[in-house]
Coordinates of C-alpha atoms in Angstrom, one line a residue:
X1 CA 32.7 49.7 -41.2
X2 CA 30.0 49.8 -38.5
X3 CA 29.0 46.5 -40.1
X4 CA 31.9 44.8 -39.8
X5 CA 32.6 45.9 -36.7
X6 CA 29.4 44.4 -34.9
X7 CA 30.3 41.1 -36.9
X8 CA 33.8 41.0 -35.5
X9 CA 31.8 41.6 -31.6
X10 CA 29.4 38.9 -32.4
X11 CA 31.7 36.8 -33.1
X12 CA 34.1 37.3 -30.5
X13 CA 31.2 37.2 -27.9
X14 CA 30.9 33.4 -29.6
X15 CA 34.4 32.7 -28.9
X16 CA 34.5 33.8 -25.2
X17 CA 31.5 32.4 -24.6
X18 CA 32.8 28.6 -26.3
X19 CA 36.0 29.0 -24.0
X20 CA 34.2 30.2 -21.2
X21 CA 32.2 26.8 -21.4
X22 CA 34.9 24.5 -21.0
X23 CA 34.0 20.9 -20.9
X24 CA 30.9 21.8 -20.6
X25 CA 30.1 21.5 -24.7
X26 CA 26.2 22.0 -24.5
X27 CA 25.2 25.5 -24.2
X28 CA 21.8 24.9 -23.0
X29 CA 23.4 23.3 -19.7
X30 CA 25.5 25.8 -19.0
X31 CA 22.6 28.1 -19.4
X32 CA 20.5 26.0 -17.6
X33 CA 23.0 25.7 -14.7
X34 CA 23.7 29.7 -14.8
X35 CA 20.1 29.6 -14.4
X36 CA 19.6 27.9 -11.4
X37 CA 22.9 29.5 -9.6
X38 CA 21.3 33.0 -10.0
X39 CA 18.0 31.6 -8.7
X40 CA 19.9 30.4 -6.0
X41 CA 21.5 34.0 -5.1
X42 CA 18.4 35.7 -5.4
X43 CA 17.0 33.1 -2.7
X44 CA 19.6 34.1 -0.2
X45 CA 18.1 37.3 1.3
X46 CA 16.9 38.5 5.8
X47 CA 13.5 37.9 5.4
X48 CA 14.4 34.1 3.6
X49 CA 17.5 33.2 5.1
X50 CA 18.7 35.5 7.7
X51 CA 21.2 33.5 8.9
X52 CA 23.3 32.5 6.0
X53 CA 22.7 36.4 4.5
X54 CA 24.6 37.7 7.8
X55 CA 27.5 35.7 7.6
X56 CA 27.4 35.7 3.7
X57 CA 27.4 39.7 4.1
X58 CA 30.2 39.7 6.7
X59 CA 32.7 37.4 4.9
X60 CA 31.6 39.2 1.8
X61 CA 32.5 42.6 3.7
X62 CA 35.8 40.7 5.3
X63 CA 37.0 40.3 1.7
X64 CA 36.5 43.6 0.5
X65 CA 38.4 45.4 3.2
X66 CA 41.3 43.1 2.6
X67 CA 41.3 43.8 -1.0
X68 CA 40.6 47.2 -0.7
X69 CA 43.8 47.0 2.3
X70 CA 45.8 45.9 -0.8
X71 CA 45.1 48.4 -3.4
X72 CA 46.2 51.1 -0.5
X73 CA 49.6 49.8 0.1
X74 CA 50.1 49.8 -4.0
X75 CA 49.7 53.0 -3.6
X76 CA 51.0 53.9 -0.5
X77 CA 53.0 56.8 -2.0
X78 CA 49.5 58.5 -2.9
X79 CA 48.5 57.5 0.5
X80 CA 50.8 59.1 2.4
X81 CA 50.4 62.4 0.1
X82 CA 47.1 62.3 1.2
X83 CA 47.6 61.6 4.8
X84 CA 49.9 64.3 4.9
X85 CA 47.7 67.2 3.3
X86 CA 45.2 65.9 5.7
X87 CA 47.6 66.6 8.6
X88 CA 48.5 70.2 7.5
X89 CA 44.7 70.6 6.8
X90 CA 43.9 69.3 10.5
X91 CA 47.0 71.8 11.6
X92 CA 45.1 75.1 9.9
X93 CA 41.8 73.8 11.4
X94 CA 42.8 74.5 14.8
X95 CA 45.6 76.8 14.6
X96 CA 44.0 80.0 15.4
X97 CA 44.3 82.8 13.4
X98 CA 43.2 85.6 11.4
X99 CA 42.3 82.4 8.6
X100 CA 40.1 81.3 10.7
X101 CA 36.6 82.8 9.3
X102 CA 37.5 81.2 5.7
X103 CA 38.7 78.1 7.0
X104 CA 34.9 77.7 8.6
X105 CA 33.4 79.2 5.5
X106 CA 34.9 76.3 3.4
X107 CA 34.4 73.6 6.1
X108 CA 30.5 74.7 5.5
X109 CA 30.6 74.6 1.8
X110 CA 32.8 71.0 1.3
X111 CA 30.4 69.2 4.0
X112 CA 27.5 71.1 1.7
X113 CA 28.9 69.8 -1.2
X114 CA 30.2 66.5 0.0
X115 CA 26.6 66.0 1.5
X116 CA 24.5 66.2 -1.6
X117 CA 27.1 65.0 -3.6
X118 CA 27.0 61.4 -1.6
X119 CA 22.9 61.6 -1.7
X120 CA 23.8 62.0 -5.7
X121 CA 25.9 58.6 -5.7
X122 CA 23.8 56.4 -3.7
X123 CA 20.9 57.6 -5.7
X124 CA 22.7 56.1 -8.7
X125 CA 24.7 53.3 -7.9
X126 CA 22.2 51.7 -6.1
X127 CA 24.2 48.3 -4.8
X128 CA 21.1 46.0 -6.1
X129 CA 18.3 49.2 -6.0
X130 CA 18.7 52.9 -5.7
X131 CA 17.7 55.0 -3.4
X132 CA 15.5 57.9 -4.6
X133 CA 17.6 61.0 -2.9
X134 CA 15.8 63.0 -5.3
X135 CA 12.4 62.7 -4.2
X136 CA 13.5 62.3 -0.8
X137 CA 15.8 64.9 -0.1
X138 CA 16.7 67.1 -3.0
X139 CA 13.0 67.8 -4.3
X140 CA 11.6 68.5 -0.9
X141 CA 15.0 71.2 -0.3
X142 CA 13.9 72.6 -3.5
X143 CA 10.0 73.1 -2.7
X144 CA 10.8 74.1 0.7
X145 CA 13.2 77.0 -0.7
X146 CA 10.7 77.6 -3.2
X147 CA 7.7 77.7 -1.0
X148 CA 9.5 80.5 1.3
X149 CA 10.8 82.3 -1.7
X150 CA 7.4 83.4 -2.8
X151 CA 6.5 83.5 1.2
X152 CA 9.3 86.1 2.1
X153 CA 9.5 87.6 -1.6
X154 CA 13.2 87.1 -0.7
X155 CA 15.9 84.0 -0.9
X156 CA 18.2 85.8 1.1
X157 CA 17.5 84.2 4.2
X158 CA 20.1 84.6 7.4
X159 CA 22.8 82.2 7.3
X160 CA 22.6 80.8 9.8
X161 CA 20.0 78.9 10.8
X162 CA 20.0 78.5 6.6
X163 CA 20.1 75.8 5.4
X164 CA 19.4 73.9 8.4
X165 CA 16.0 75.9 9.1
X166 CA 14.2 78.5 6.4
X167 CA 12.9 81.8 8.1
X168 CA 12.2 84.7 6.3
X169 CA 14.8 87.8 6.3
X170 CA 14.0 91.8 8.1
X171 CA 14.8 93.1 5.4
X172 CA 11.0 94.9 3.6
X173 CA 10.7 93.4 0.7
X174 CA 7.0 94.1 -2.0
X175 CA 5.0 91.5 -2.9
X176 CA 5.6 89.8 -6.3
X177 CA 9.4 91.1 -6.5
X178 CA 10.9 87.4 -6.7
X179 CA 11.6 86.0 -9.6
X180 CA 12.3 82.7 -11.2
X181 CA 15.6 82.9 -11.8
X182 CA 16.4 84.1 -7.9
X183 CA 15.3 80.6 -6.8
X184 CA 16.8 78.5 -9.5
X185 CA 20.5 80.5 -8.3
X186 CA 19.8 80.1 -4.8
X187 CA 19.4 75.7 -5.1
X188 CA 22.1 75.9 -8.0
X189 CA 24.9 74.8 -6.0
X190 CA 23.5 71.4 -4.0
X191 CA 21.2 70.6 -7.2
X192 CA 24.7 70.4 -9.4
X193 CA 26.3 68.6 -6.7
X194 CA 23.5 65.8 -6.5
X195 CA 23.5 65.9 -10.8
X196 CA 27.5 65.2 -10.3
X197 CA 27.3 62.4 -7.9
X198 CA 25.0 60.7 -10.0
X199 CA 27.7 61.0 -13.2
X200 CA 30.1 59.3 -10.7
X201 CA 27.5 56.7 -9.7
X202 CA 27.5 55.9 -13.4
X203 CA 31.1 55.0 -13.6
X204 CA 30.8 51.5 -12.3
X205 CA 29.2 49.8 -15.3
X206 CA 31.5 51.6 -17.4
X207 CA 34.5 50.5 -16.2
X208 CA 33.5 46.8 -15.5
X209 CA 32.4 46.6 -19.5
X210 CA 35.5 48.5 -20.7
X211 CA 37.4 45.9 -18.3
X212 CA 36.2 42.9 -20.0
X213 CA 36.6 43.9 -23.2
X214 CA 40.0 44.9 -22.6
X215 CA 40.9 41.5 -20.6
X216 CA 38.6 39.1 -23.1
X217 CA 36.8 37.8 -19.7
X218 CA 32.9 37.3 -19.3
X219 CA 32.0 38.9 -16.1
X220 CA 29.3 36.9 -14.3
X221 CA 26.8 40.5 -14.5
X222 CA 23.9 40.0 -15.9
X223 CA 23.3 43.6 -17.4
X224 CA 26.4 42.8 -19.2
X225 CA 25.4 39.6 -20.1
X226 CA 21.9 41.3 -21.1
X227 CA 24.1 43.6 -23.5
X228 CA 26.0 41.1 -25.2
X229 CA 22.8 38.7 -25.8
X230 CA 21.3 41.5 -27.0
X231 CA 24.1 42.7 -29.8
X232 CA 23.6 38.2 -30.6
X233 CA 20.4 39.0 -31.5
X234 CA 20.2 42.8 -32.7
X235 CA 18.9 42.3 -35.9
X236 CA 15.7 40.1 -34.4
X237 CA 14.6 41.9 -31.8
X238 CA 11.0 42.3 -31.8
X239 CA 9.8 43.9 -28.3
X240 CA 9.5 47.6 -27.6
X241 CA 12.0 47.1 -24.5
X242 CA 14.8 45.5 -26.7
X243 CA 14.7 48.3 -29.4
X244 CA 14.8 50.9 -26.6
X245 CA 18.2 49.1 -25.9
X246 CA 19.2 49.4 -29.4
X247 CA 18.6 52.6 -30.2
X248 CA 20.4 53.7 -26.8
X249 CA 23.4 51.3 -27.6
X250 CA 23.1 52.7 -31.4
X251 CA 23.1 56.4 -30.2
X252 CA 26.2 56.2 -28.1
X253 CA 28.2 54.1 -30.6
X254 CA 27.5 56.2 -33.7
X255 CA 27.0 59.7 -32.3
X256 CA 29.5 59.8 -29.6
X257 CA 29.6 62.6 -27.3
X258 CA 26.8 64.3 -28.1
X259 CA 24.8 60.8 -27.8
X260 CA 26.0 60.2 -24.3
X261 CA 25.5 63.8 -23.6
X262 CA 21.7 63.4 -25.2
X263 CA 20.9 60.2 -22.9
X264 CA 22.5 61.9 -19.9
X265 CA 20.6 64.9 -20.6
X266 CA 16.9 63.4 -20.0
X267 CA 15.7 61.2 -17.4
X268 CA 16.9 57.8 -18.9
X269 CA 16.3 54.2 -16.8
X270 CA 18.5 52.4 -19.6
X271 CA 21.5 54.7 -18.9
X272 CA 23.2 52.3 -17.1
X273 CA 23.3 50.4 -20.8
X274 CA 24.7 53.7 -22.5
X275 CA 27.8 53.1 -19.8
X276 CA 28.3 49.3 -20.7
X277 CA 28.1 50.2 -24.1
X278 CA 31.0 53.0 -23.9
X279 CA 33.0 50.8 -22.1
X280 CA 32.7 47.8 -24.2
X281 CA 33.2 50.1 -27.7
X282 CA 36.5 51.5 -25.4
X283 CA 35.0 54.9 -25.5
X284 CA 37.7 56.9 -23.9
X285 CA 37.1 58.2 -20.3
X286 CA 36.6 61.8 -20.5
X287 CA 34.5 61.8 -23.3
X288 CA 32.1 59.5 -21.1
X289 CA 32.3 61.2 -17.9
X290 CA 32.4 64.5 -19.7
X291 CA 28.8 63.8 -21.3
X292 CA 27.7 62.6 -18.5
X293 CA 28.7 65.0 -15.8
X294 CA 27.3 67.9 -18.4
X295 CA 24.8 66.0 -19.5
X296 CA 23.5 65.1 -15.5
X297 CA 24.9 68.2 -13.5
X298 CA 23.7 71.2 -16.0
X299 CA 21.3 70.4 -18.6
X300 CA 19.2 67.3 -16.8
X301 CA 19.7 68.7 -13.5
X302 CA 18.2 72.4 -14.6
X303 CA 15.3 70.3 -15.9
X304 CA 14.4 68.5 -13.0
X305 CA 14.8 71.9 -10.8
X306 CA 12.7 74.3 -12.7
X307 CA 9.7 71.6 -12.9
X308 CA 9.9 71.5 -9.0
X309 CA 10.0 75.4 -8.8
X310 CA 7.0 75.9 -11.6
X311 CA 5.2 72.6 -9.2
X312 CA 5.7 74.4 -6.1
X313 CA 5.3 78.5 -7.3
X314 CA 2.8 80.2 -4.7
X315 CA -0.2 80.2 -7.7
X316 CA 0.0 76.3 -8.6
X317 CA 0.2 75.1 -5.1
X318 CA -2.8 77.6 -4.3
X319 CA -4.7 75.9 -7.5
X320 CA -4.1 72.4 -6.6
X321 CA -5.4 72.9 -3.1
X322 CA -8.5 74.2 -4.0
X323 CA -8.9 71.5 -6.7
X324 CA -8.6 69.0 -3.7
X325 CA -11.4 70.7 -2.2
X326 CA -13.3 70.5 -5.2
X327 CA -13.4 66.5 -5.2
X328 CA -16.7 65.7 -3.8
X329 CA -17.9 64.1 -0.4
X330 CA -14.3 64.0 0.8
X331 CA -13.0 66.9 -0.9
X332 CA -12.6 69.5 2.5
X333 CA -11.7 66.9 4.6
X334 CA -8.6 65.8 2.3
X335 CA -7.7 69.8 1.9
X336 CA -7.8 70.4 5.5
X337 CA -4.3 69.2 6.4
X338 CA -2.9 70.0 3.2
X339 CA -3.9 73.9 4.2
X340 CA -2.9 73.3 8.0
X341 CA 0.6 72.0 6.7
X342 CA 0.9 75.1 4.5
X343 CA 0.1 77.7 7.2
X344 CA 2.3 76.1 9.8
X345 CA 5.2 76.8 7.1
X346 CA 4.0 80.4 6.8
X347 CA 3.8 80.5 10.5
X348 CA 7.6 78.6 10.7
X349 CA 8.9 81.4 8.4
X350 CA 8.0 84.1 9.9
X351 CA 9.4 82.9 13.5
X352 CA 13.1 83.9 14.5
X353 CA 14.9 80.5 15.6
X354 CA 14.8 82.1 19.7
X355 CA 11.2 82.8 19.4
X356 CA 8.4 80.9 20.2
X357 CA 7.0 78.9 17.2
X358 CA 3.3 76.7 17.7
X359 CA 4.1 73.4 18.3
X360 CA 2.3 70.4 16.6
X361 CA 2.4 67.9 14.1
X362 CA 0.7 67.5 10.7
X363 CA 0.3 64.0 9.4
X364 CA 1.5 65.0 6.1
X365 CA 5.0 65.7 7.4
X366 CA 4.5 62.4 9.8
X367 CA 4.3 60.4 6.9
X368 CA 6.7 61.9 4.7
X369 CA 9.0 61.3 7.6
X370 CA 8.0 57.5 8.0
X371 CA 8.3 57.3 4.2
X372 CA 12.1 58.3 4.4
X373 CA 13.1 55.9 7.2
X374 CA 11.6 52.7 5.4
X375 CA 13.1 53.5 2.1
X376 CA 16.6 54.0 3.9
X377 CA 16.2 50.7 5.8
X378 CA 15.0 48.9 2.6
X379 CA 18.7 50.6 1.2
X380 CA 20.7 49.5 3.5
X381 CA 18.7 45.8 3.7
X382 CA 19.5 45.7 -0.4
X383 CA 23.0 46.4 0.6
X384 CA 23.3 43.5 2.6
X385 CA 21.5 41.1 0.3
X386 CA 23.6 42.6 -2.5
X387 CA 26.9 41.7 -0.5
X388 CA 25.5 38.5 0.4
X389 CA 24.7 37.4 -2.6
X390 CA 27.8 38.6 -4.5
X391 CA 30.2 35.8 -1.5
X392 CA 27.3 33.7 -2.9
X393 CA 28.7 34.1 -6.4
X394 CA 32.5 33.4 -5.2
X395 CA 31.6 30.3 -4.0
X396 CA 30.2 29.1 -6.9
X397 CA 32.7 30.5 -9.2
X398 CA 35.1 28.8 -6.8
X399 CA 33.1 25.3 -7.2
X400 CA 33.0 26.0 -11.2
X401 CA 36.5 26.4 -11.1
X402 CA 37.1 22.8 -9.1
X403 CA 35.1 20.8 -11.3
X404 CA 36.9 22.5 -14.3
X405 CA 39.7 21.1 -13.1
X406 CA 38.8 17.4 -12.4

């Protein structure tokens, strides 16, 4: 059945891709021309053509907001639902009130939640490259919490300045009492909401596959186009990259659930092809986003969390400085900062927010710092190539369209 099954997809990938050529009968000049009009996208970028990119990226971000203007007034019965829960929301906010204390406890915990679940979806969805929220924003919470855990043998710091600013509680507390367990429950909350943003950043190629399939249309993407060249020529592939892709695609069409909760479970970079294949096989929804969410939120996310604890426990970080200082000729001098950076923490923790703390900078933290700005601005310069290039693509679907007509 399997079998038959792929046969039936090759050969309807033929057929789509015959019709798709039109009057163009030889496949190697469509190729060929696809070729060239991708190398032409990639071209259009600031540091090439800044000029053409910024308009490209405006009338690009002209059309979306007129087709995204549309889909709202489809449903502008949702809408105004929406707008007018919004309105009694706004009405509680400011009414005063005996409410008041929980209506600021959950305005705290949804802008918590909303935060790292955002970091989660751009760190997934990308828009042409993602950007690494993990090692930029959630691993560097989790050390930090970790680091003062052990520091304060406590994680119940005062709220607030927490989790704005980390200082340790008055409460006594004895030396070794923390445990692991206390730290992975105190970063459970924002490291599940970063592991479900990036299950909702994986719904795009799932639904753009499962949308083709559905319509009979070739969408001009090349990881789908990557997918369906690669079910043409499943039964050559030679490479160690293609039958990474095949045992992937072969995992979530056979095994099901538990395949997509397998892949979703382990740091994968060819997840993005477990989604096109669910929505090309017509995998229904919630057994996709169901995997996934578990797969990213709970099992993958306690992974990544507990090997940033174990990293940043008071005994391994004590070890790996002193192995620094081991390296010789340059060992102390490379150890230096690393031990200033760790007492001015120590030093930061043990300050009440009103009280004087030492001023001054360590390099370490200056070029952390720097590091976060340039990959944002390289995320938000991808955006705007990405955009550009995709009005790029209209025109010359729109020109492919004209001569198809002649």
């Amino acid at each position: 059945m399997a079998e038959n099954g792929t046969d039936c997809d090759q050969r309807r990938i033929r057929m789509s891709k015959e019709q798709h050529n039109g009057n163009f009968t030889d496949s190697s000049m469509l190729s060929e021309r696809k070729r060239r009009e991708r190398e032409e996208r990639l071209n259009i970028v600031l540091w090439k053509k800044p000029l053409v990119t910024l308009q490209y990226f405006c009338l690009e971000t002209l059309i979306n907001l007129k087709e995204w203007t549309i889909k709202l007034w489809r449903r502008r019965g949702a809408l105004v639902c929406v707008l007018l829960a919004l309105a009694v929301l706004t009405a509680m906010y400011y009414i005063e009130g005996t409410h008041q204390q929980y209506v600021r406890y959950m305005e705290k915990k949804f802008f918590w939640c909303a935060y790292w679940v955002g970091l989660g979806i751009l760190s997934s969805v990308g828009l042409g490259t993602g950007l690494h929220t993990f090692l930029l924003y959630l691993g560097p919470h989790i050390a930090s919490v970790t680091l003062a855990a052990y520091e304060c043998n406590s994680v119940n710091f005062p709220e607030p300045p927490y989790p704005d600013q980390i200082i340790c509680p008055d409460e006594e507390t004895t030396e070794g009492s923390i445990s692991l367990w206390a730290i992975i429950s105190k970063v459970r909350l924002e490291a599940c909401m970063w592991g479900a943003g990036t299950a909702i950043g994986e719904l795009p190629p799932y639904f753009m596959a499962r949308a083709a399939r559905l319509s009979g249309a070739e969408p001009d993407d090349e990881e789908y186009q990557e997918f369906e060249e690669m079910l043409e020529h499943a039964e050559t592939a030679q490479d160690f990259a293609s039958r990474a892709k095949l045992a992937v695609q072969n995992l979530v069409q056979k095994v099901g659930f538990f395949g997509i909760l397998a892949c979703a479970s382990i740091p994968n970079p060819l997840f993005d092809l477990a989604g096109i294949t669910c929505g090309h096989f017509l995998v229904p929804f919630w057994t996709f986003f169901g995997a996934t969410l578990i797969g990213k939120a709970v099992i993958k996310m306690h992974i990544q969390k507990l090997f940033v604890i174990i990293t940043f426990s008071k005994h391994i970080v004590e070890q790996m400085v002193a192995l620094i200082g081991a390296i010789p000729s340059i060992g102390p001098s490379l150890q230096k900062p690393f031990q200033e950076y760790l007492e001015a923490q120590r030093i930061k923790l043990h300050h009440k927010s009103d009280s004087a703390v030492p001023q001054g900078e360590n390099w370490l933290s200056w070029i952390f710092e720097k590091l976060v700005i340039v990959m944002v601005c390289y995320f938000i310069l991808s955006i705007i190539n990405s955009m550009a290039q995709s009005y790029a693509k209209r025109l010359q679907q729109k020109m492919y369209s004209e001569e198809k007509t002649k």
